[in-house]
Amino acid sequence: MDKVQSSQSCHQTVPSQESHELQGSLDQERKWKQYLEDERIALFLQNEEFMKELQRNRDFLLALERDRLKYESKKSKMSSVVLSNDSSFPSAVAGNATWAYFSVASTVEES
């Protein structure tokens, strides 16, 4: 009887371990897919022809302006609160740099 119970408890823990390992590998796969997608986008943004096309795309520029205004609104609300976590700093800088690039580029094209 003891042997049966010990073998059953052993079988019960193995699936749990396997599912935990499977979950870990799925998380890792998800991270790799996101990384590859980010790399693909980075390559697009480095492509001069693609950037020129975006600068000519009125819908894209309007969406960019709308997002910038939304970001500025959130930023002004948050400026009254002292934040102890500065982890958002790089993404905020990247967003401002992207907006500055398109603003300057579209101003140059209009002249």
Coordinates of C-alpha atoms in Angstrom, one line a residue:
M1 CA 0.0 0.0 0.0
D2 CA 2.8 2.4 0.9
K3 CA 4.5 1.7 -2.5
V4 CA 1.3 2.5 -4.4
Q5 CA 0.8 5.8 -2.4
S6 CA 4.4 6.9 -3.0
S7 CA 4.2 6.1 -6.7
Q8 CA 1.0 8.1 -6.9
S9 CA 2.4 11.1 -5.1
C10 CA 5.5 10.9 -7.4
H11 CA 3.2 11.0 -10.5
Q12 CA 1.3 13.9 -9.0
T13 CA 4.4 16.0 -8.6
V14 CA 5.9 15.3 -12.1
P15 CA 3.0 16.9 -14.1
S16 CA 3.2 19.9 -11.8
Q17 CA 7.0 20.2 -12.5
E18 CA 6.4 19.6 -16.2
S19 CA 3.7 22.3 -16.4
H20 CA 5.9 24.7 -14.6
E21 CA 8.8 24.0 -17.0
L22 CA 6.4 24.3 -19.9
Q23 CA 5.2 27.6 -18.6
G24 CA 8.7 28.8 -18.3
S25 CA 9.6 27.9 -21.9
L26 CA 6.4 29.6 -23.1
D27 CA 7.4 32.7 -21.3
Q28 CA 10.9 32.6 -22.8
E29 CA 9.4 32.0 -26.3
R30 CA 7.1 35.0 -25.8
K31 CA 10.1 37.2 -24.7
W32 CA 12.1 36.1 -27.8
K33 CA 9.1 36.9 -30.1
Q34 CA 8.8 40.3 -28.6
Y35 CA 12.5 40.9 -28.9
L36 CA 12.5 39.9 -32.5
E37 CA 9.5 42.2 -33.2
D38 CA 11.3 45.1 -31.5
E39 CA 14.4 44.5 -33.6
R40 CA 12.3 44.4 -36.7
I41 CA 10.7 47.8 -35.8
A42 CA 14.1 49.2 -35.0
L43 CA 15.4 48.2 -38.4
F44 CA 12.4 49.9 -40.0
L45 CA 13.0 53.1 -38.1
Q46 CA 16.6 53.1 -39.3
N47 CA 15.5 52.8 -42.9
E48 CA 15.5 56.3 -44.4
E49 CA 12.9 55.5 -47.1
F50 CA 10.5 54.1 -44.5
M51 CA 10.9 57.2 -42.4
K52 CA 10.2 59.5 -45.3
E53 CA 7.1 57.5 -46.1
L54 CA 5.9 57.9 -42.5
Q55 CA 6.6 61.7 -42.7
R56 CA 4.3 61.9 -45.7
N57 CA 1.5 59.8 -44.1
R58 CA -1.0 62.3 -42.7
D59 CA -2.9 59.7 -40.7
F60 CA 0.3 58.6 -39.0
L61 CA 1.3 62.2 -38.2
L62 CA -2.2 62.9 -36.7
A63 CA -2.0 59.7 -34.6
L64 CA 1.5 60.7 -33.4
E65 CA 0.2 64.2 -32.5
R66 CA -2.8 62.7 -30.6
D67 CA -0.5 60.3 -28.7
R68 CA 1.9 63.2 -27.9
L69 CA -0.9 65.3 -26.5
K70 CA -2.1 62.3 -24.4
Y71 CA 1.4 61.8 -23.1
E72 CA 1.9 65.4 -22.3
S73 CA -1.4 65.4 -20.4
K74 CA -0.4 62.4 -18.3
K75 CA 3.1 63.9 -17.8
S76 CA 1.7 67.2 -16.5
K77 CA -0.6 65.3 -14.1
M78 CA 2.3 63.2 -12.8
S79 CA 4.6 66.2 -12.4
S80 CA 2.7 67.2 -9.3
V81 CA 3.4 63.8 -7.7
V82 CA 6.9 62.9 -6.6
L83 CA 7.8 59.6 -8.2
S84 CA 10.3 57.3 -6.5
N85 CA 10.6 55.0 -9.5
D86 CA 12.4 56.4 -12.5
S87 CA 12.1 53.3 -14.7
S88 CA 9.9 55.1 -17.2
F89 CA 12.6 57.6 -18.0
P90 CA 14.1 55.8 -21.0
S91 CA 10.8 55.3 -22.7
A92 CA 9.8 58.9 -22.1
V93 CA 13.0 60.1 -23.7
A94 CA 12.6 57.7 -26.6
G95 CA 9.0 59.0 -27.2
N96 CA 10.1 62.6 -27.1
A97 CA 13.0 61.9 -29.4
T98 CA 10.7 60.2 -31.9
W99 CA 8.3 63.1 -31.8
A100 CA 11.1 65.7 -32.1
Y101 CA 12.4 63.8 -35.2
F102 CA 9.1 63.9 -36.9
S103 CA 8.4 67.5 -36.0
V104 CA 11.7 68.7 -37.3
A105 CA 11.5 66.5 -40.4
S106 CA 7.9 67.6 -41.3
T107 CA 8.8 71.3 -40.7
V108 CA 11.8 71.0 -43.1
E109 CA 9.6 69.3 -45.8
E110 CA 7.0 72.1 -45.6
S111 CA 9.6 74.8 -46.1

